[in-house]
Amino acid sequence: MQHITVLGSTGSIGNSTLDVVARHPDKFSIFALTAATQVDGLMKQIQRFSPKYAVLVDEDCAKSLAERVAAEGLDTQVLSGQAGLIAVSEDERTDSVMAAIVGAAGLMPCMAAARSGKKLMLANKEALVVGGTCFMAAVQSGGGTLLPIDSEHSAIFQSLPENRDFWPQRVDKIVLTASGGPFRTRDIQTLSQVTPEEACAHPNWVMGKKISVDSATMMNKALEVIEAHYLFGVQPDRIEVVIHPQSVIHSMVQYVDGSVVAQLGTPDMRVPIAFGLSWPDRVASGAAPLDFSKVPPLTFQAPDPQRFPGLALAWQALLAPAGTTAVLNAANEVAVDAFLKRSIRFDQIHMLNQHVMERCVPDNPRTEADLLDVDAHARRTAREMLVNIAH
Ligand code: NAD
Ligand code: MG
């Protein structure tokens, strides 16, 4: 029996994880569930999965959840704050941690899980983009396993040789596929008028708001390029992005002999989630199998740098001083939040990201604390710049 902590259980990935878990009660049980503020959502999950712990980051929300848990006579213990997230991530009674918090807020619990040698299933790409080599070193020192949940990285992991030692000499290129999001064919002149509702309406996936906006700007793919660099140890010039609007091929590995290995499937996050939960075994995910008689023609095109200027920031950040990927991530979190609140325009997300990256040059951050300082400084800079551009 695998005892699982789900960080960010009330979100899109969190709910899909619980859907797969519920299909295999003989294999998986829930140790802890966590969320930011969602009292009702977490209460329903507690009733269904009876975890040992539930964590709400917000203190007041945690208090009202604890009252409701007590009123129903349930056994779940309620914790709060970052301390609560860290406690359930490193507890010796949990075997694996699904990291499905959105943003850099997930860094500390991820690091705690990594250091204590858990099987860490990583959906929370921002944590790795901020943590970088420090994050990978924590995985190494803990002796646990890091499994990607992002569909592209799960596809790459499945297309790579099992033995990591063979990767450098055999792999020529990692090819990340991207759907191109909702604005792939929209008139570029009108991108400044995009509303949050339009940006969140993704053609192929239903996801949280932050990653939906990131998919529309293709900053999501930029974060994924950085994620691939750290996860697989590939140099930035060996990572390529190709637009593939049907989202059937989830990514590919090109070998030195010219052979390309890809992973395919219906666009349903339960597939990479089930893979992460059961690896190296396989279990049913609930996703519909691919019906080749109905699959539309698969097409590919290079991303247009004018339409998606944010994509190039990934390579710029990877070639800049260490810690710059954390700067880019922080700027983007502030920018997306401001866009969702209608304080800045869609096209200003990129402007802000670029300016903050130019302004904030990290001074060789080494530890998690250094990286959190870099993150905080970039956020402050982004907020100052926002004042000048907000309408
Ligand atoms: P979401 O917004 O639907 O859910 C986020 C979860 O994190 C919620 O449970 C929320 O309560 C919690 N949370 C939010 N802020 C928090 C904070 N400050 N501290 C602690 N908890 C907090 O997001 P999502 O779409 O499920 O995405 C989660 C992560 O997975 C993101 O990093 C995203 O990039 C990645 N991801 C998502 C998908 C997808 O299909 N949704 C696919 C690939 C990767
Ligand atoms: Mg992805």
Short mmCIF file of C-alpha atoms and ligand atoms in Angstrom, two decimals:
data_model
loop_
_atom_site.label_atom_id
_atom_site.label_comp_id
_atom_site.label_asym_id
_atom_site.label_seq_id
_atom_site.Cartn_x
_atom_site.Cartn_y
_atom_site.Cartn_z
CA MET A 1 0.00 0.00 0.00
CA GLN A 2 1.38 3.40 -1.01
CA HIS A 3 0.58 6.21 1.47
CA ILE A 4 0.28 9.48 -0.37
CA THR A 5 0.36 13.17 0.52
CA VAL A 6 -1.37 15.36 -2.05
CA LEU A 7 -0.19 18.98 -1.93
CA GLY A 8 -2.79 21.20 -3.62
CA SER A 9 -5.48 18.50 -3.50
CA THR A 10 -8.38 20.86 -4.30
CA GLY A 11 -6.92 21.99 -7.63
CA SER A 12 -7.14 20.53 -11.10
CA ILE A 13 -4.17 18.13 -10.70
CA GLY A 14 -5.16 17.40 -7.08
CA ASN A 15 -8.66 16.30 -8.12
CA SER A 16 -7.37 14.22 -11.02
CA THR A 17 -4.91 12.53 -8.62
CA LEU A 18 -7.73 11.64 -6.22
CA ASP A 19 -9.76 10.30 -9.14
CA VAL A 20 -6.96 7.84 -10.01
CA VAL A 21 -6.35 6.98 -6.33
CA ALA A 22 -10.05 6.16 -5.84
CA ARG A 23 -9.87 3.61 -8.70
CA HIS A 24 -7.24 1.55 -6.83
CA PRO A 25 -8.12 1.34 -3.12
CA ASP A 26 -5.99 -1.82 -2.87
CA LYS A 27 -2.85 0.07 -3.95
CA PHE A 28 -3.15 3.68 -2.77
CA SER A 29 -4.29 5.36 0.42
CA ILE A 30 -4.29 9.05 1.28
CA PHE A 31 -2.08 10.17 4.16
CA ALA A 32 -2.59 13.94 3.87
CA LEU A 33 -4.49 16.47 1.77
CA THR A 34 -3.60 20.17 1.57
CA ALA A 35 -4.96 23.38 0.07
CA ALA A 36 -4.60 27.15 0.46
CA THR A 37 -8.03 28.31 1.68
CA GLN A 38 -10.73 25.94 0.32
CA VAL A 39 -12.61 24.81 3.46
CA ASP A 40 -15.62 23.28 1.65
CA GLY A 41 -13.56 21.54 -1.01
CA LEU A 42 -11.15 20.03 1.49
CA MET A 43 -13.97 18.96 3.83
CA LYS A 44 -15.59 16.94 1.01
CA GLN A 45 -12.25 15.25 0.24
CA ILE A 46 -11.72 14.44 3.95
CA GLN A 47 -15.16 12.78 4.10
CA ARG A 48 -14.29 10.66 1.07
CA PHE A 49 -10.63 9.75 1.70
CA SER A 50 -10.26 9.89 5.52
CA PRO A 51 -6.67 11.21 5.53
CA LYS A 52 -4.60 11.28 8.74
CA TYR A 53 -3.92 14.99 8.16
CA ALA A 54 -5.45 17.92 6.32
CA VAL A 55 -3.64 21.23 5.95
CA LEU A 56 -5.01 24.65 5.07
CA VAL A 57 -2.34 27.31 4.71
CA ASP A 58 -4.63 30.08 5.94
CA GLU A 59 -4.92 29.98 9.76
CA ASP A 60 -8.56 31.12 9.97
CA CYS A 61 -9.65 28.67 7.28
CA ALA A 62 -7.78 25.88 9.10
CA LYS A 63 -9.67 26.78 12.32
CA SER A 64 -13.05 26.57 10.66
CA LEU A 65 -12.09 23.29 8.96
CA ALA A 66 -10.98 21.84 12.33
CA GLU A 67 -14.37 22.78 13.82
CA ARG A 68 -16.23 21.03 11.04
CA VAL A 69 -14.04 17.93 11.26
CA ALA A 70 -14.64 17.78 15.04
CA ALA A 71 -18.41 18.35 14.63
CA GLU A 72 -18.62 15.31 12.34
CA GLY A 73 -16.48 13.19 14.65
CA LEU A 74 -13.84 12.51 11.97
CA ASP A 75 -10.31 11.32 12.80
CA THR A 76 -8.41 13.73 10.55
CA GLN A 77 -6.03 16.13 12.28
CA VAL A 78 -6.01 19.67 10.85
CA LEU A 79 -2.74 21.64 10.54
CA SER A 80 -2.02 25.10 9.12
CA GLY A 81 0.62 27.25 7.44
CA GLN A 82 3.84 26.36 5.60
CA ALA A 83 4.87 24.40 8.70
CA GLY A 84 1.85 22.13 8.18
CA LEU A 85 2.72 21.62 4.49
CA ILE A 86 6.30 20.73 5.36
CA ALA A 87 5.29 18.38 8.19
CA VAL A 88 3.04 16.25 5.96
CA SER A 89 5.62 16.23 3.16
CA GLU A 90 8.43 14.79 5.27
CA ASP A 91 6.44 12.60 7.69
CA GLU A 92 7.94 9.12 7.83
CA ARG A 93 4.49 7.56 7.40
CA THR A 94 4.09 8.97 3.89
CA ASP A 95 5.73 7.14 0.96
CA SER A 96 5.06 9.60 -1.81
CA VAL A 97 4.13 13.23 -2.36
CA MET A 98 2.11 14.62 -5.27
CA ALA A 99 3.35 18.20 -5.65
CA ALA A 100 0.35 20.01 -7.16
CA ILE A 101 0.53 23.44 -5.52
CA VAL A 102 0.69 26.26 -8.07
CA GLY A 103 3.70 28.58 -8.04
CA ALA A 104 6.85 29.07 -5.99
CA ALA A 105 4.69 28.62 -2.86
CA GLY A 106 5.29 24.88 -3.37
CA LEU A 107 9.08 25.07 -3.15
CA MET A 108 9.56 24.46 0.59
CA PRO A 109 7.28 21.39 0.88
CA CYS A 110 8.84 19.96 -2.31
CA MET A 111 12.32 20.41 -0.87
CA ALA A 112 11.21 18.80 2.40
CA ALA A 113 9.83 15.78 0.51
CA ALA A 114 12.98 15.56 -1.64
CA ARG A 115 15.35 15.74 1.31
CA SER A 116 13.48 13.05 3.20
CA GLY A 117 13.76 10.64 0.27
CA LYS A 118 10.10 10.44 -0.75
CA LYS A 119 8.92 9.51 -4.19
CA LEU A 120 8.17 13.03 -5.39
CA MET A 121 5.66 13.38 -8.22
CA LEU A 122 6.18 16.85 -9.61
CA ALA A 123 3.36 18.78 -11.28
CA ASN A 124 4.41 22.03 -9.56
CA LYS A 125 6.96 23.04 -12.25
CA GLU A 126 7.50 26.51 -10.73
CA ALA A 127 9.12 24.88 -7.68
CA LEU A 128 11.81 23.32 -9.89
CA VAL A 129 12.22 26.47 -11.98
CA VAL A 130 12.93 28.39 -8.74
CA GLY A 131 14.91 25.65 -6.98
CA GLY A 132 17.00 24.57 -9.99
CA THR A 133 20.22 22.73 -9.11
CA CYS A 134 19.50 23.19 -5.40
CA PHE A 135 16.22 21.24 -5.87
CA MET A 136 17.99 18.46 -7.81
CA ALA A 137 20.70 18.27 -5.14
CA ALA A 138 18.00 17.79 -2.47
CA VAL A 139 16.55 14.88 -4.48
CA GLN A 140 20.02 13.38 -4.78
CA SER A 141 20.85 13.76 -1.08
CA GLY A 142 17.47 12.33 0.00
CA GLY A 143 17.94 9.29 -2.21
CA GLY A 144 14.29 9.31 -3.32
CA THR A 145 12.81 9.37 -6.82
CA LEU A 146 11.64 12.41 -8.75
CA LEU A 147 8.93 11.60 -11.29
CA PRO A 148 7.58 14.24 -13.66
CA ILE A 149 3.80 14.68 -13.87
CA ASP A 150 3.79 17.47 -16.46
CA SER A 151 2.53 15.56 -19.52
CA GLU A 152 5.51 16.62 -21.69
CA HIS A 153 8.10 15.55 -19.13
CA SER A 154 6.29 12.31 -18.39
CA ALA A 155 6.36 11.66 -22.16
CA ILE A 156 10.10 12.41 -22.32
CA PHE A 157 10.80 10.25 -19.28
CA GLN A 158 8.90 7.38 -20.93
CA SER A 159 10.82 7.89 -24.20
CA LEU A 160 14.29 7.94 -22.62
CA PRO A 161 16.38 4.83 -21.92
CA GLU A 162 15.71 3.51 -18.41
CA ASN A 163 19.38 3.79 -17.49
CA ARG A 164 20.26 7.46 -16.97
CA ASP A 165 23.94 6.77 -17.70
CA PHE A 166 23.08 6.32 -21.40
CA TRP A 167 21.30 9.66 -21.82
CA PRO A 168 24.31 11.94 -22.61
CA GLN A 169 25.83 9.75 -25.33
CA ARG A 170 22.58 8.62 -26.98
CA VAL A 171 20.22 11.60 -26.83
CA ASP A 172 20.57 14.35 -29.41
CA LYS A 173 17.54 16.49 -28.61
CA ILE A 174 14.48 16.79 -26.41
CA VAL A 175 11.45 17.98 -28.38
CA LEU A 176 8.69 19.52 -26.26
CA THR A 177 5.30 19.73 -27.96
CA ALA A 178 2.96 22.66 -27.31
CA SER A 179 -0.67 23.07 -28.31
CA GLY A 180 -0.20 26.78 -29.04
CA GLY A 181 -3.07 27.62 -26.66
CA PRO A 182 -6.21 29.59 -27.44
CA PHE A 183 -4.48 32.35 -29.47
CA ARG A 184 -2.47 30.29 -31.93
CA THR A 185 -4.37 31.70 -34.90
CA ARG A 186 -5.81 34.94 -33.46
CA ASP A 187 -4.89 38.22 -35.18
CA ILE A 188 -1.72 39.36 -33.37
CA GLN A 189 -2.90 43.00 -33.44
CA THR A 190 -5.79 42.06 -31.12
CA LEU A 191 -3.71 40.28 -28.44
CA SER A 192 -3.65 43.48 -26.35
CA GLN A 193 -7.44 43.17 -25.95
CA VAL A 194 -7.48 39.58 -24.69
CA THR A 195 -9.63 39.12 -21.55
CA PRO A 196 -8.85 36.74 -18.65
CA GLU A 197 -11.88 34.65 -19.67
CA GLU A 198 -10.54 34.22 -23.21
CA ALA A 199 -7.05 33.42 -21.94
CA CYS A 200 -8.37 30.74 -19.56
CA ALA A 201 -10.42 28.93 -22.25
CA HIS A 202 -7.81 26.38 -23.39
CA PRO A 203 -8.77 24.34 -26.47
CA ASN A 204 -7.46 20.93 -25.25
CA TRP A 205 -7.03 20.96 -21.45
CA VAL A 206 -9.08 22.13 -18.42
CA MET A 207 -6.61 23.51 -15.88
CA GLY A 208 -6.11 26.05 -13.08
CA LYS A 209 -6.13 29.74 -14.06
CA LYS A 210 -2.39 30.40 -13.70
CA ILE A 211 -1.28 27.60 -16.05
CA SER A 212 -4.11 28.47 -18.46
CA VAL A 213 -2.79 32.03 -18.84
CA ASP A 214 0.77 30.64 -19.08
CA SER A 215 -0.39 28.38 -21.92
CA ALA A 216 -1.91 31.34 -23.74
CA THR A 217 1.38 33.35 -23.55
CA MET A 218 3.46 30.16 -23.97
CA MET A 219 5.27 31.06 -20.75
CA ASN A 220 4.11 27.60 -19.68
CA LYS A 221 6.34 26.14 -22.39
CA ALA A 222 9.18 28.46 -21.32
CA LEU A 223 8.86 27.11 -17.76
CA GLU A 224 8.78 23.57 -19.20
CA VAL A 225 12.03 24.15 -21.15
CA ILE A 226 13.68 25.13 -17.86
CA GLU A 227 12.01 22.16 -16.13
CA ALA A 228 13.38 19.77 -18.81
CA HIS A 229 16.88 21.22 -18.43
CA TYR A 230 16.97 20.49 -14.68
CA LEU A 231 15.07 17.18 -14.76
CA PHE A 232 16.99 15.52 -17.56
CA GLY A 233 20.31 17.40 -17.38
CA VAL A 234 20.11 18.44 -21.05
CA GLN A 235 21.79 21.61 -22.25
CA PRO A 236 19.46 24.45 -23.34
CA ASP A 237 20.56 24.23 -27.00
CA ARG A 238 19.41 20.58 -27.06
CA ILE A 239 15.83 21.48 -26.16
CA GLU A 240 13.40 22.36 -28.94
CA VAL A 241 9.74 23.39 -28.89
CA VAL A 242 7.30 22.49 -31.64
CA ILE A 243 3.65 23.48 -31.91
CA HIS A 244 1.37 20.47 -32.28
CA PRO A 245 -2.23 21.71 -31.91
CA GLN A 246 -3.87 18.27 -31.54
CA SER A 247 -2.03 17.45 -28.24
CA VAL A 248 -1.81 13.75 -29.17
CA ILE A 249 2.01 13.50 -29.09
CA HIS A 250 2.96 14.66 -25.62
CA SER A 251 6.69 15.11 -26.40
CA MET A 252 9.61 13.31 -28.04
CA VAL A 253 13.24 12.32 -27.72
CA GLN A 254 15.47 12.48 -30.79
CA TYR A 255 18.45 10.11 -30.67
CA VAL A 256 21.88 10.59 -32.22
CA ASP A 257 21.06 8.12 -35.01
CA GLY A 258 18.08 10.26 -36.11
CA SER A 259 15.47 8.00 -34.52
CA VAL A 260 12.63 9.81 -32.71
CA VAL A 261 10.74 8.17 -29.83
CA ALA A 262 7.44 9.75 -28.79
CA GLN A 263 4.67 9.09 -26.25
CA LEU A 264 1.05 9.47 -27.40
CA GLY A 265 -2.34 9.46 -25.73
CA THR A 266 -5.57 11.39 -25.22
CA PRO A 267 -4.98 14.75 -23.51
CA ASP A 268 -5.98 13.68 -19.98
CA MET A 269 -3.71 14.43 -17.01
CA ARG A 270 -4.81 11.19 -15.31
CA VAL A 271 -2.45 9.36 -17.71
CA PRO A 272 0.82 10.94 -16.44
CA ILE A 273 -0.61 10.96 -12.89
CA ALA A 274 -1.33 7.20 -13.00
CA PHE A 275 2.14 6.66 -14.46
CA GLY A 276 3.74 8.58 -11.58
CA LEU A 277 1.63 6.84 -8.93
CA SER A 278 2.28 3.31 -10.20
CA TRP A 279 5.80 3.60 -11.71
CA PRO A 280 7.51 1.31 -12.63
CA ASP A 281 4.22 -0.60 -12.88
CA ARG A 282 1.15 0.59 -14.86
CA VAL A 283 -2.45 0.92 -13.64
CA ALA A 284 -5.71 2.01 -15.28
CA SER A 285 -6.09 5.81 -15.21
CA GLY A 286 -9.70 6.24 -16.30
CA ALA A 287 -8.62 8.08 -19.46
CA ALA A 288 -10.23 7.14 -22.77
CA PRO A 289 -7.84 5.15 -24.98
CA LEU A 290 -6.65 6.79 -28.17
CA ASP A 291 -8.98 5.85 -31.06
CA PHE A 292 -6.75 6.01 -34.15
CA SER A 293 -9.74 5.92 -36.51
CA LYS A 294 -10.86 9.25 -35.00
CA VAL A 295 -7.51 10.98 -34.41
CA PRO A 296 -7.31 14.16 -36.52
CA PRO A 297 -4.30 14.63 -38.82
CA LEU A 298 -1.25 15.42 -36.68
CA THR A 299 0.35 18.72 -37.64
CA PHE A 300 3.50 20.55 -36.50
CA GLN A 301 4.81 24.07 -36.85
CA ALA A 302 7.57 26.21 -35.38
CA PRO A 303 6.38 28.70 -32.72
CA ASP A 304 6.12 32.27 -34.04
CA PRO A 305 8.42 34.45 -31.89
CA GLN A 306 6.30 37.55 -32.57
CA ARG A 307 3.13 35.91 -31.32
CA PHE A 308 4.87 34.21 -28.37
CA PRO A 309 7.80 36.48 -27.34
CA GLY A 310 7.89 34.96 -23.84
CA LEU A 311 9.13 31.59 -25.05
CA ALA A 312 12.68 32.85 -25.77
CA LEU A 313 13.01 34.03 -22.15
CA ALA A 314 13.56 30.39 -21.11
CA TRP A 315 16.87 30.10 -22.98
CA GLN A 316 17.87 33.63 -21.94
CA ALA A 317 17.25 32.78 -18.27
CA LEU A 318 19.15 29.47 -18.52
CA LEU A 319 22.18 31.20 -20.04
CA ALA A 320 22.08 34.12 -17.56
CA PRO A 321 23.61 33.99 -14.03
CA ALA A 322 22.30 31.18 -11.77
CA GLY A 323 19.00 32.09 -10.13
CA THR A 324 17.67 33.99 -13.16
CA THR A 325 15.06 31.28 -13.76
CA ALA A 326 13.71 32.12 -10.27
CA VAL A 327 13.56 35.81 -11.27
CA LEU A 328 11.63 34.98 -14.44
CA ASN A 329 9.20 32.78 -12.54
CA ALA A 330 8.55 35.41 -9.84
CA ALA A 331 7.97 38.17 -12.42
CA ASN A 332 5.58 35.93 -14.31
CA GLU A 333 3.59 35.01 -11.18
CA VAL A 334 3.13 38.72 -10.39
CA ALA A 335 2.29 39.53 -14.02
CA VAL A 336 -0.29 36.75 -14.43
CA ASP A 337 -1.95 37.71 -11.15
CA ALA A 338 -2.16 41.36 -12.29
CA PHE A 339 -3.58 40.29 -15.66
CA LEU A 340 -6.23 38.10 -13.99
CA LYS A 341 -7.17 41.10 -11.82
CA ARG A 342 -7.38 43.22 -15.00
CA SER A 343 -4.62 45.60 -13.84
CA ILE A 344 -2.43 44.97 -16.90
CA ARG A 345 -3.05 43.92 -20.49
CA PHE A 346 -2.26 40.47 -21.88
CA ASP A 347 0.70 41.75 -23.94
CA GLN A 348 2.14 43.51 -20.88
CA ILE A 349 2.79 40.16 -19.16
CA HIS A 350 5.79 39.66 -21.43
CA MET A 351 6.96 43.28 -21.04
CA LEU A 352 6.99 42.92 -17.27
CA ASN A 353 8.79 39.54 -17.36
CA GLN A 354 11.47 40.87 -19.67
CA HIS A 355 12.06 44.08 -17.71
CA VAL A 356 12.28 42.33 -14.35
CA MET A 357 14.74 39.81 -15.78
CA GLU A 358 16.93 42.65 -17.08
CA ARG A 359 16.74 44.52 -13.76
CA CYS A 360 17.29 41.66 -11.27
CA VAL A 361 20.62 39.88 -11.65
CA PRO A 362 21.05 37.31 -8.84
CA ASP A 363 24.31 37.22 -6.93
CA ASN A 364 25.17 33.51 -7.02
CA PRO A 365 22.35 32.06 -4.86
CA ARG A 366 23.37 28.68 -3.40
CA THR A 367 20.81 27.67 -0.81
CA GLU A 368 17.03 27.47 -0.69
CA ALA A 369 17.05 30.61 1.52
CA ASP A 370 19.13 32.50 -1.10
CA LEU A 371 16.65 31.48 -3.80
CA LEU A 372 13.70 32.62 -1.71
CA ASP A 373 15.48 36.01 -1.38
CA VAL A 374 15.93 36.17 -5.16
CA ASP A 375 12.23 35.32 -5.56
CA ALA A 376 11.15 38.00 -3.05
CA HIS A 377 13.37 40.68 -4.62
CA ALA A 378 12.07 39.93 -8.12
CA ARG A 379 8.46 40.10 -6.86
CA ARG A 380 9.11 43.50 -5.24
CA THR A 381 10.70 44.78 -8.44
CA ALA A 382 7.79 43.47 -10.51
CA ARG A 383 5.23 45.14 -8.23
CA GLU A 384 7.09 48.47 -8.42
CA MET A 385 7.10 48.26 -12.21
CA LEU A 386 3.42 47.35 -12.20
CA VAL A 387 2.56 50.70 -10.66
CA ASN A 388 3.94 52.40 -13.77
CA ILE A 389 2.19 50.23 -16.33
CA ALA A 390 -1.14 49.40 -14.64
CA HIS A 391 -4.11 51.08 -16.30
P1 NAD B 1 -5.02 24.89 -9.42
O1 NAD B 1 -5.05 26.36 -9.33
O2 NAD B 1 -6.20 24.19 -10.01
O3 NAD B 1 -4.77 24.25 -7.96
C1 NAD B 1 -3.76 24.72 -7.13
C2 NAD B 1 -3.80 24.03 -5.77
O4 NAD B 1 -2.74 24.60 -4.95
C3 NAD B 1 -5.09 24.24 -4.98
O5 NAD B 1 -5.35 23.11 -4.20
C4 NAD B 1 -4.77 25.43 -4.07
O6 NAD B 1 -5.52 25.45 -2.89
C5 NAD B 1 -3.30 25.19 -3.78
N1 NAD B 1 -2.57 26.45 -3.54
C6 NAD B 1 -2.66 27.59 -4.27
N2 NAD B 1 -1.84 28.55 -3.75
C7 NAD B 1 -1.24 27.99 -2.68
C8 NAD B 1 -0.30 28.46 -1.71
N3 NAD B 1 0.17 29.74 -1.77
N4 NAD B 1 0.13 27.62 -0.76
C9 NAD B 1 -0.34 26.36 -0.69
N5 NAD B 1 -1.25 25.85 -1.56
C10 NAD B 1 -1.69 26.66 -2.54
O7 NAD B 1 -3.71 24.51 -10.25
P2 NAD B 1 -3.45 23.25 -11.19
O8 NAD B 1 -3.91 23.55 -12.56
O9 NAD B 1 -3.90 22.00 -10.52
O10 NAD B 1 -1.84 23.27 -11.26
C11 NAD B 1 -1.03 22.85 -10.17
C12 NAD B 1 0.41 22.74 -10.64
O11 NAD B 1 0.48 21.71 -11.63
C13 NAD B 1 0.94 24.00 -11.33
O12 NAD B 1 2.28 24.18 -11.03
C14 NAD B 1 0.77 23.70 -12.81
O13 NAD B 1 1.71 24.39 -13.61
C15 NAD B 1 1.02 22.20 -12.84
N6 NAD B 1 0.40 21.51 -13.96
C16 NAD B 1 -0.94 21.53 -14.11
C17 NAD B 1 -1.55 20.88 -15.18
C18 NAD B 1 -3.05 20.85 -15.34
O14 NAD B 1 -3.54 20.20 -16.25
N7 NAD B 1 -3.81 21.51 -14.51
C19 NAD B 1 -0.75 20.21 -16.11
C20 NAD B 1 0.64 20.20 -15.94
C21 NAD B 1 1.20 20.85 -14.85
MG MG B 2 2.75 20.58 -19.59
#
